[in-house]
Short mmCIF file of C-alpha atoms in Angstrom, two decimals:
data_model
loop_
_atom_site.label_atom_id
_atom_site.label_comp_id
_atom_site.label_asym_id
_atom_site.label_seq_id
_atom_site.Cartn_x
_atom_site.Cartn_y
_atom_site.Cartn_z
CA UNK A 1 -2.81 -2.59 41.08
CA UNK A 2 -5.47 -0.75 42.47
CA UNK A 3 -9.29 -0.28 41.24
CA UNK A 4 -8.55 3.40 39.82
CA UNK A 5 -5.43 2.05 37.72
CA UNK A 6 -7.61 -0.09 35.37
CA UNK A 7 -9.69 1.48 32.50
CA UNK A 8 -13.33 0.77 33.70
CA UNK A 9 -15.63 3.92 33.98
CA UNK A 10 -16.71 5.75 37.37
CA UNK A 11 -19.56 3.72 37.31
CA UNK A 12 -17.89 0.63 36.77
CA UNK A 13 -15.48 0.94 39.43
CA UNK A 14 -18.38 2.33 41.74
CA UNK A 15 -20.17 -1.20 40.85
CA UNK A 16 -17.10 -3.65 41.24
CA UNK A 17 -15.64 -1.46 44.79
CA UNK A 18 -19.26 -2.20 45.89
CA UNK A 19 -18.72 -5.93 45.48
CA UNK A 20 -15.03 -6.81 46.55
CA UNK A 21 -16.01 -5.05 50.12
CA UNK A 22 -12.45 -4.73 52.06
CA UNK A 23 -10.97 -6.37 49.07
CA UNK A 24 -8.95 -3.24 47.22
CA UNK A 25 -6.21 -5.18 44.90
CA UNK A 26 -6.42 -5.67 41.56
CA UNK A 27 -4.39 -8.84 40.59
CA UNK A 28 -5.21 -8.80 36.97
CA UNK A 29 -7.69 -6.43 34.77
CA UNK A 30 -8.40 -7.52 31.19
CA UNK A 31 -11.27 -7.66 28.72
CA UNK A 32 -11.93 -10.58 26.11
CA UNK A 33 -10.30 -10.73 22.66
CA UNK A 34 -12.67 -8.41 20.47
CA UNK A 35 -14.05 -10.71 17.18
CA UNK A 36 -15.77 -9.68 14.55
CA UNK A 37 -16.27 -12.92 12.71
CA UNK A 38 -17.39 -15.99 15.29
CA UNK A 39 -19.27 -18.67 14.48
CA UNK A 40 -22.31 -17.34 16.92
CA UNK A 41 -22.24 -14.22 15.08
CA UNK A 42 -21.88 -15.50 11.61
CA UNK A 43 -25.03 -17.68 11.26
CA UNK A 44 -27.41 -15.39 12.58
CA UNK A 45 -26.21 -12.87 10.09
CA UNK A 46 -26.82 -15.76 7.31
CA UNK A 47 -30.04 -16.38 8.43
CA UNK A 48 -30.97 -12.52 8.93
CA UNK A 49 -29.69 -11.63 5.15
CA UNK A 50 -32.10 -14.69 3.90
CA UNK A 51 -34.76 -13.60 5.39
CA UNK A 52 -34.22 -9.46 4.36
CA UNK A 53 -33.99 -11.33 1.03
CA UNK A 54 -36.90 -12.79 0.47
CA UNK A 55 -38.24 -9.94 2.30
CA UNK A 56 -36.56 -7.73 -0.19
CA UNK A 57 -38.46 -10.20 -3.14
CA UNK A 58 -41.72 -10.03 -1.09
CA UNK A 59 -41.58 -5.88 -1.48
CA UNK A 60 -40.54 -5.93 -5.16
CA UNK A 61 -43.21 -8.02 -6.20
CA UNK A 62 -45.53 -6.36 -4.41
CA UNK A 63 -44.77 -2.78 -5.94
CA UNK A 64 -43.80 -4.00 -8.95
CA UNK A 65 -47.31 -5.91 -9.66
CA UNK A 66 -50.91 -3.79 -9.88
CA UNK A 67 -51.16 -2.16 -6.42
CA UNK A 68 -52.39 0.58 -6.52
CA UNK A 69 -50.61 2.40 -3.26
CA UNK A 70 -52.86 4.77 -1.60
CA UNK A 71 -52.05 5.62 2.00
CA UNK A 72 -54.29 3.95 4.10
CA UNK A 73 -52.88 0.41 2.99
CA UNK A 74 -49.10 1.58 2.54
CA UNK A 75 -50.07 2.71 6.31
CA UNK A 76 -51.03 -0.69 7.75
CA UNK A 77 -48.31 -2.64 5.59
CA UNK A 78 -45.64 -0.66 6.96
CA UNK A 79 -47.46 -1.87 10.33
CA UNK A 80 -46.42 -5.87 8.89
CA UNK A 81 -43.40 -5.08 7.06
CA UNK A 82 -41.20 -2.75 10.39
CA UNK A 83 -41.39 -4.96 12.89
CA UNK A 84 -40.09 -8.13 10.36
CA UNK A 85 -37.37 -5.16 8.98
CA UNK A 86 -36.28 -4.66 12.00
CA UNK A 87 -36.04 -8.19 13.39
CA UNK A 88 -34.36 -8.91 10.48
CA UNK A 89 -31.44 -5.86 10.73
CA UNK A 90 -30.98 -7.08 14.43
CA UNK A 91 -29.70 -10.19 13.06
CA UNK A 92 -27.58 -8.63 10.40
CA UNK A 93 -26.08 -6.91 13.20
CA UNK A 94 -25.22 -9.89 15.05
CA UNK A 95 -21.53 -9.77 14.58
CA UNK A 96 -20.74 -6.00 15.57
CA UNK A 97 -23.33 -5.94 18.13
CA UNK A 98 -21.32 -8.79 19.73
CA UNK A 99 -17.77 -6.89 19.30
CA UNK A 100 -19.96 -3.83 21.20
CA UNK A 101 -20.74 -6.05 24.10
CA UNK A 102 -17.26 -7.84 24.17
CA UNK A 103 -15.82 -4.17 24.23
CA UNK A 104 -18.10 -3.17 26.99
CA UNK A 105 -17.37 -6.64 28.92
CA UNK A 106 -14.33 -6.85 31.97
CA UNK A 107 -12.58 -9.14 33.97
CA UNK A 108 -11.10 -8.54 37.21
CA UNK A 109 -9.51 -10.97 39.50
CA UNK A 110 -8.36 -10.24 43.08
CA UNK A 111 -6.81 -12.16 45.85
CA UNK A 112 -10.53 -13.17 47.02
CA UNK A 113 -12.80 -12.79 44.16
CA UNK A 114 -13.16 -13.14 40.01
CA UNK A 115 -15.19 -10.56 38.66
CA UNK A 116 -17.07 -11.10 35.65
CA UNK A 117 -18.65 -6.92 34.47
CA UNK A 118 -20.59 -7.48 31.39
CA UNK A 119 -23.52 -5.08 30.00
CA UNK A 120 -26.75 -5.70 30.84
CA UNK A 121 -30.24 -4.19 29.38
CA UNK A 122 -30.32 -0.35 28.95
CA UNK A 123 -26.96 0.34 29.57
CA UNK A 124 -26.72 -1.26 32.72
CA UNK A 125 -24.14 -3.45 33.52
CA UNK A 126 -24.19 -6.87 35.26
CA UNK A 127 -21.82 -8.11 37.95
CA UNK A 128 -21.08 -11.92 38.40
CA UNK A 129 -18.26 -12.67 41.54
CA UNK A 130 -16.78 -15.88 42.05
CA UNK A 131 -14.89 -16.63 44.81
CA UNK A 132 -11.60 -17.88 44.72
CA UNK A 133 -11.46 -21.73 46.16
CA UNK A 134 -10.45 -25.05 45.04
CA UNK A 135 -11.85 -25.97 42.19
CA UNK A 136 -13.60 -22.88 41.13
CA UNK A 137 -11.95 -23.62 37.67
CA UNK A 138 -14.05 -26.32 35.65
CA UNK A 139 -12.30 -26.36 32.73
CA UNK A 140 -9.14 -24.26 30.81
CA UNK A 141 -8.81 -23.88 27.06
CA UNK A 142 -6.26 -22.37 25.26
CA UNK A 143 -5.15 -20.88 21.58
CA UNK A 144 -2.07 -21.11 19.86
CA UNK A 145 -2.01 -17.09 19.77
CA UNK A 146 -2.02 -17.20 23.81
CA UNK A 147 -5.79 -16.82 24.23
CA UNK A 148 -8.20 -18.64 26.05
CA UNK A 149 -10.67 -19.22 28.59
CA UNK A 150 -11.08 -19.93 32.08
CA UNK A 151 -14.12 -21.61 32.61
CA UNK A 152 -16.09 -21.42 36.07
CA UNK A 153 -19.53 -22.35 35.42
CA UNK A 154 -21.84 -23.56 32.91
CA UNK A 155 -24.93 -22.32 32.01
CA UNK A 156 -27.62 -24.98 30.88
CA UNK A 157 -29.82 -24.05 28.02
CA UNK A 158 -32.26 -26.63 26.53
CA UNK A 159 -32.77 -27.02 22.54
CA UNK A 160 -34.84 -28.94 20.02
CA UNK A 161 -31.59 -31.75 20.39
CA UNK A 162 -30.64 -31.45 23.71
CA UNK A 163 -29.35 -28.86 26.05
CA UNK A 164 -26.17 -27.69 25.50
CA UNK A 165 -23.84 -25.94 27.98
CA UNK A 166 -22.62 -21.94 27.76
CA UNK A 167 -19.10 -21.55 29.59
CA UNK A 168 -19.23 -18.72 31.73
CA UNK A 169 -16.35 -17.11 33.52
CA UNK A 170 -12.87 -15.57 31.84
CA UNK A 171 -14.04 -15.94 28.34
CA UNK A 172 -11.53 -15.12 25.65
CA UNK A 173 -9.26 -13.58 27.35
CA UNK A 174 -5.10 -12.70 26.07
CA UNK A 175 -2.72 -14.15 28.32
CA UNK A 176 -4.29 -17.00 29.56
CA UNK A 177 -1.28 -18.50 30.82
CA UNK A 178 -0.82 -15.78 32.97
CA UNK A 179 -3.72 -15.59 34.59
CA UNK A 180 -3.77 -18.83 35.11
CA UNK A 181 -0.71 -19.04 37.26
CA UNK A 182 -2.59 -16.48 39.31
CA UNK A 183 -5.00 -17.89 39.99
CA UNK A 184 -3.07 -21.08 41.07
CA UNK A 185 -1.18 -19.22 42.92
CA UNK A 186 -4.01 -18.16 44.94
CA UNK A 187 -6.10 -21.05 45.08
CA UNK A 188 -2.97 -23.04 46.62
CA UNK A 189 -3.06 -20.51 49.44
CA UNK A 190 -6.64 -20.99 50.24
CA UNK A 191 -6.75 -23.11 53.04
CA UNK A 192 -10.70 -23.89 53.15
CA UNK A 193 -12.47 -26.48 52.10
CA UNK A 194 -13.55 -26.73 48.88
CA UNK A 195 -17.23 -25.04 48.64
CA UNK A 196 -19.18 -23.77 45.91
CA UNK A 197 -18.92 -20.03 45.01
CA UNK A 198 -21.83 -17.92 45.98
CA UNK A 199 -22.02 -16.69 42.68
CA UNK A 200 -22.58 -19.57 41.05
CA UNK A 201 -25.34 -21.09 43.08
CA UNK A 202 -27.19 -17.81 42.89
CA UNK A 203 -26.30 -18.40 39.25
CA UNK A 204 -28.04 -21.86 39.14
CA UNK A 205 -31.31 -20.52 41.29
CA UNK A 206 -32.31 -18.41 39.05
CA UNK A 207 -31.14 -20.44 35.91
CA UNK A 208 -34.74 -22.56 35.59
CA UNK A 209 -36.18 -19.39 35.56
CA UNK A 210 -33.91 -17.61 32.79
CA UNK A 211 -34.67 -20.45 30.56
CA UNK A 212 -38.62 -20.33 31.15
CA UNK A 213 -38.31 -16.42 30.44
CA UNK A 214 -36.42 -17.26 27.38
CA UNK A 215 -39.13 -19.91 25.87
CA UNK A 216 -42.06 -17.73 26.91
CA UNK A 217 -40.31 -14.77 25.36
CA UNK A 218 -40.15 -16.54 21.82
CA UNK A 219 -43.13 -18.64 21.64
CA UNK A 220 -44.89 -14.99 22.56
CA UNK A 221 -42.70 -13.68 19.97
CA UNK A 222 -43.93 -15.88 17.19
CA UNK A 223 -46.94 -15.95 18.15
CA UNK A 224 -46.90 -11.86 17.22
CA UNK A 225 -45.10 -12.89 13.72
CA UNK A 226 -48.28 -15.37 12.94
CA UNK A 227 -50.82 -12.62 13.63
CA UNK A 228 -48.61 -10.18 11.57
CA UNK A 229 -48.86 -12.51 8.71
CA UNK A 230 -52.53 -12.73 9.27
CA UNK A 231 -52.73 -9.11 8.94
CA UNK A 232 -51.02 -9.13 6.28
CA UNK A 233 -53.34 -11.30 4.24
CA UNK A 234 -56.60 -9.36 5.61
CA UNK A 235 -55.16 -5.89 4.15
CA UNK A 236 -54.27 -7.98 0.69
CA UNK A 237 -58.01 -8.91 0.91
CA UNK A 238 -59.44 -5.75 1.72
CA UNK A 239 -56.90 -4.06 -0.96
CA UNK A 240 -58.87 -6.38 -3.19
CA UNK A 241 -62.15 -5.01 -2.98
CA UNK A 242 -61.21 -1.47 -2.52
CA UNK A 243 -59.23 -1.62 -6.00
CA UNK A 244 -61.90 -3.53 -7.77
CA UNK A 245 -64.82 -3.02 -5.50
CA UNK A 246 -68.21 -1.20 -6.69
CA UNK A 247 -70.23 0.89 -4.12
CA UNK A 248 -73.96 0.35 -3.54
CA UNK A 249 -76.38 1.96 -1.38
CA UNK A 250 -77.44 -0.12 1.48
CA UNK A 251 -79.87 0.25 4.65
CA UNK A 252 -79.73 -1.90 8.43
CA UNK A 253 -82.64 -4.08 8.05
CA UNK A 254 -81.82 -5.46 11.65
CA UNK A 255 -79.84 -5.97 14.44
CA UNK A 256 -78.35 -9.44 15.38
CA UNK A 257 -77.76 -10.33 19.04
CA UNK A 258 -74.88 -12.69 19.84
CA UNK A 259 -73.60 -13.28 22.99
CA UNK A 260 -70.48 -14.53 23.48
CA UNK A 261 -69.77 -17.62 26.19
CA UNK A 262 -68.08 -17.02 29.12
CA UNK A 263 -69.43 -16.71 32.57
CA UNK A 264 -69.33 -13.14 31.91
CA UNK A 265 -71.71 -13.61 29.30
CA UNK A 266 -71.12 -10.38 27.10
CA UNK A 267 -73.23 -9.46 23.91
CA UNK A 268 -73.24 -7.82 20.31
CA UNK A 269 -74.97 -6.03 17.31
CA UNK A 270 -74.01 -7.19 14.32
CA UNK A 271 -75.94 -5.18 11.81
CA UNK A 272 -77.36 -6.76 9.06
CA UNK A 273 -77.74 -4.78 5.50
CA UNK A 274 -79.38 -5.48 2.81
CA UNK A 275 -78.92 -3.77 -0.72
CA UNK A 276 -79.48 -4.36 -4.48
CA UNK A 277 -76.06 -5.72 -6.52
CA UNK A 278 -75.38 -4.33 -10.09
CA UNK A 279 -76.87 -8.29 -11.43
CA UNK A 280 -80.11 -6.65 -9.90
CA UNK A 281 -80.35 -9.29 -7.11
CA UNK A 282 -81.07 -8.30 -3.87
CA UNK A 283 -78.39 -9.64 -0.85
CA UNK A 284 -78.71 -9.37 3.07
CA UNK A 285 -74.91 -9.14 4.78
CA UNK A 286 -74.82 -9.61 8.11
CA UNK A 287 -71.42 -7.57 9.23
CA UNK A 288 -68.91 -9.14 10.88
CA UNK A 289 -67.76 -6.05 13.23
CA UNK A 290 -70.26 -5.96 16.21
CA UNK A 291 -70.59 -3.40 18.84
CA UNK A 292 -72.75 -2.94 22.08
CA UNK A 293 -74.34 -0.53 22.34
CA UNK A 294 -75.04 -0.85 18.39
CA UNK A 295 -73.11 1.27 16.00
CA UNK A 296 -76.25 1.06 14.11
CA UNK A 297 -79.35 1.99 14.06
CA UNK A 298 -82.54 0.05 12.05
CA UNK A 299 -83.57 1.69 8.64
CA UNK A 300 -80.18 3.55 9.03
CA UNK A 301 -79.07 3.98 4.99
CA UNK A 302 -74.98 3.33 4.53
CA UNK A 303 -72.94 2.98 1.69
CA UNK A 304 -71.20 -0.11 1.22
CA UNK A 305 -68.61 -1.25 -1.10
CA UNK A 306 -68.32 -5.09 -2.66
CA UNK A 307 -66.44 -7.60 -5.01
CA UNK A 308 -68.79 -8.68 -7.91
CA UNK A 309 -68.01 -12.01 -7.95
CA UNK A 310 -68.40 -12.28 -4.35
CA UNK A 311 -71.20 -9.32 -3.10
CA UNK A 312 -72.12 -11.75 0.21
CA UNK A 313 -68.75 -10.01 1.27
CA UNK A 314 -70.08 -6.22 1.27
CA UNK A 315 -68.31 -4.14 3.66
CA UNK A 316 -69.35 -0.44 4.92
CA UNK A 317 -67.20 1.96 2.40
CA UNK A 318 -65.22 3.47 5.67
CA UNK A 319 -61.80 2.82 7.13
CA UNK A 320 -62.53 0.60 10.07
CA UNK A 321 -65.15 -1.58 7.77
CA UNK A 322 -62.54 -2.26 4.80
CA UNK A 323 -59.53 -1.91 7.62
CA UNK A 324 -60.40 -2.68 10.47
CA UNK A 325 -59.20 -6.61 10.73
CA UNK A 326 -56.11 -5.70 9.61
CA UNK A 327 -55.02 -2.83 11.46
CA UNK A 328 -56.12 -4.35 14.87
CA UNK A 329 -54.23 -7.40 14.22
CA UNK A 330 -51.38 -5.58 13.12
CA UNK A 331 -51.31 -3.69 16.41
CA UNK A 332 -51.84 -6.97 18.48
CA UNK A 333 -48.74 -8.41 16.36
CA UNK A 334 -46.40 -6.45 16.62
CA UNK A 335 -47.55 -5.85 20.58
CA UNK A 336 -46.59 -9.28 21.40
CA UNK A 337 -43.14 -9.27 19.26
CA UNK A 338 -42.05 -6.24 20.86
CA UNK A 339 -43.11 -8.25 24.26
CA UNK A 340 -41.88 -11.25 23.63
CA UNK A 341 -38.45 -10.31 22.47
CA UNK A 342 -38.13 -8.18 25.43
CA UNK A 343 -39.25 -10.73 27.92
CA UNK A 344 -36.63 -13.22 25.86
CA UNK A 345 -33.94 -10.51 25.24
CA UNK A 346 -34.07 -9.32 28.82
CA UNK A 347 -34.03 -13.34 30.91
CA UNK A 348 -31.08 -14.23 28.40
CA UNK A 349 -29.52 -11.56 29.99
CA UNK A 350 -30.34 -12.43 33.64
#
């Protein structure tokens, strides 16, 4: 069988010709068993439909309660609620997002070499050889249906009990017996000395640093959910005192200096107002937002909105005072998600 005979793409063949060198027959072409319904696609489909449930719940509540929904809040919840949305479809998708990469995987073995042509990030596609020697197969499992693996490596990925080993090699493929005789076939007419594949060491140099990626990735990750759910509860606060907030006219009475530590040693104005509450008593705020150069100036009159149970919390009645908090941390959220998940999406891969 030659290269052209199988049903990879131009690029595909262009990739594996690349790799076999003066190698040109194709013993065996095959891709795994496509399966919709596995275990590893299965669970995180549970989990993703609990959480779109109680995200679902969270929404309901939400609109269905006394909110009143003016655009500048629907804006920055849709800034929380998206990135959660779409984490949680991705793992609704679990199962036919696997059959699309089992479709797109192949398996090529040749009197030298077994290719392993999987997808990789943005369409690529990633090419793992192993050459054929004694004892290149680690382990074989087969199904009553004729399926099965042929394992040639192990990939080592630590959890919260243990690490745990992910086969890698002919993974699901029909046939196995057939394949198997192949490559016993060929491995009986190798006459060196058993040595470990090239692939596979290359495979274990880089493996520490897969599963580093991988843990960085998702501790960044949720470290972008927690601020998300921070920002969250800073827009349900300021939603608070915009809904049942009253406005009173307030001047800058001074400017506050704080410097921040650090060698750098930077500084702020934190403007401090003062104004008259509807009781009649008379309140200084210092704001929490500081700028340098100041923002303010002294004697400078602003309008500034308030809770009346709770006026030492006055805030300027303008977008960045009442939003401000929220918005940035909604932008530094869902910053590191997107981050994290790539940095964890794209080492899993490597």
């Amino acid at each position: 069988m030659q290269l052209i005979d199988t049903d990879l793409t131009l690029a595909e063949r262009e990739q594996v010709e690349a790799a076999m060198g003066s190698d040109k027959i194709v013993l065996w072409a095959g891709r795994p068993v496509a399966k919709l319904w596995t275990a590893e696609s299965v669970v995180p489909m549970i989990g993703g439909l609990v959480a779109g449930g109680v995200l679902f719940l969270f929404l309901c509540n939400f609109f269905g309660g006394n909110w009143p929904a003016d655009g500048v809040f629907l804006s920055l919840l849709s800034c929380v609620v998206i990135p959660i949305f779409c984490a949680v479809l991705w793992q609704i998708l679990t199962p036919w997002r696997q059959l699309r990469r089992l479709r797109r995987t192949a398996y090529l073995l040749t009197p030298q070499l077994a290719l392993v042509l999987e997808p990789a990030w943005f369409g690529k596609r990633k090419l793992t050889s192993y050459p054929v020697l004694p004892g290149m197969v680690k382990a074989r499992e087969a199904e009553p249906d004729g399926s099965g693996s042929l394992i040639f490596a192990y990939r080592v990925v630590p959890g919260k009990n243990g690490s745990r080993q992910i086969p890698q090699g002919f993974l699901n493929i029909p046939q196995v017996q057939q394949v198997t005789e192949i490559l016993d076939s060929l491995v009986e007419a190798e006459a060196q000395a058993p040595v470990e594949p090239a692939g596979i060491t290359a495979q274990k140099a880089s493996e520490g640093k897969s599963v580093v990626g991988v843990v960085f990735g998702c501790v960044f990750a949720l470290v972008g959910v927690g601020v998300l759910v921070c920002s969250a509860v800073a827009a349900v606060d300021s939603q608070r005192i915009v809904e049942g907030g009253i406005t009173a006219q307030g001047e800058v009475v001074s400017l506050k200096l704080e410097r921040s530590s650090g060698r750098r040693g930077g500084s702020t104005y934190h403007p401090v107002f003062r104004f008259t509450a509807q009781d009649g008593q008379v309140y200084r705020v210092k704001h929490s937002q500081g700028s340098n150069p100041p923002a303010w100036k002294k004697g400078e009159k602003v309008e500034l909105i308030y809770l009346p149970d709770n006026p030492e919390k006055a805030v300027p009645n303008t977008f960045w005072g009442k939003y401000a908090v929220p918005f940035i941390l909604a932008i530094f959220g869902t910053a590191f998600i997107v981050m994290g998940s790539f940095v964890a999406w794209h080492c899993r891969k490597g």
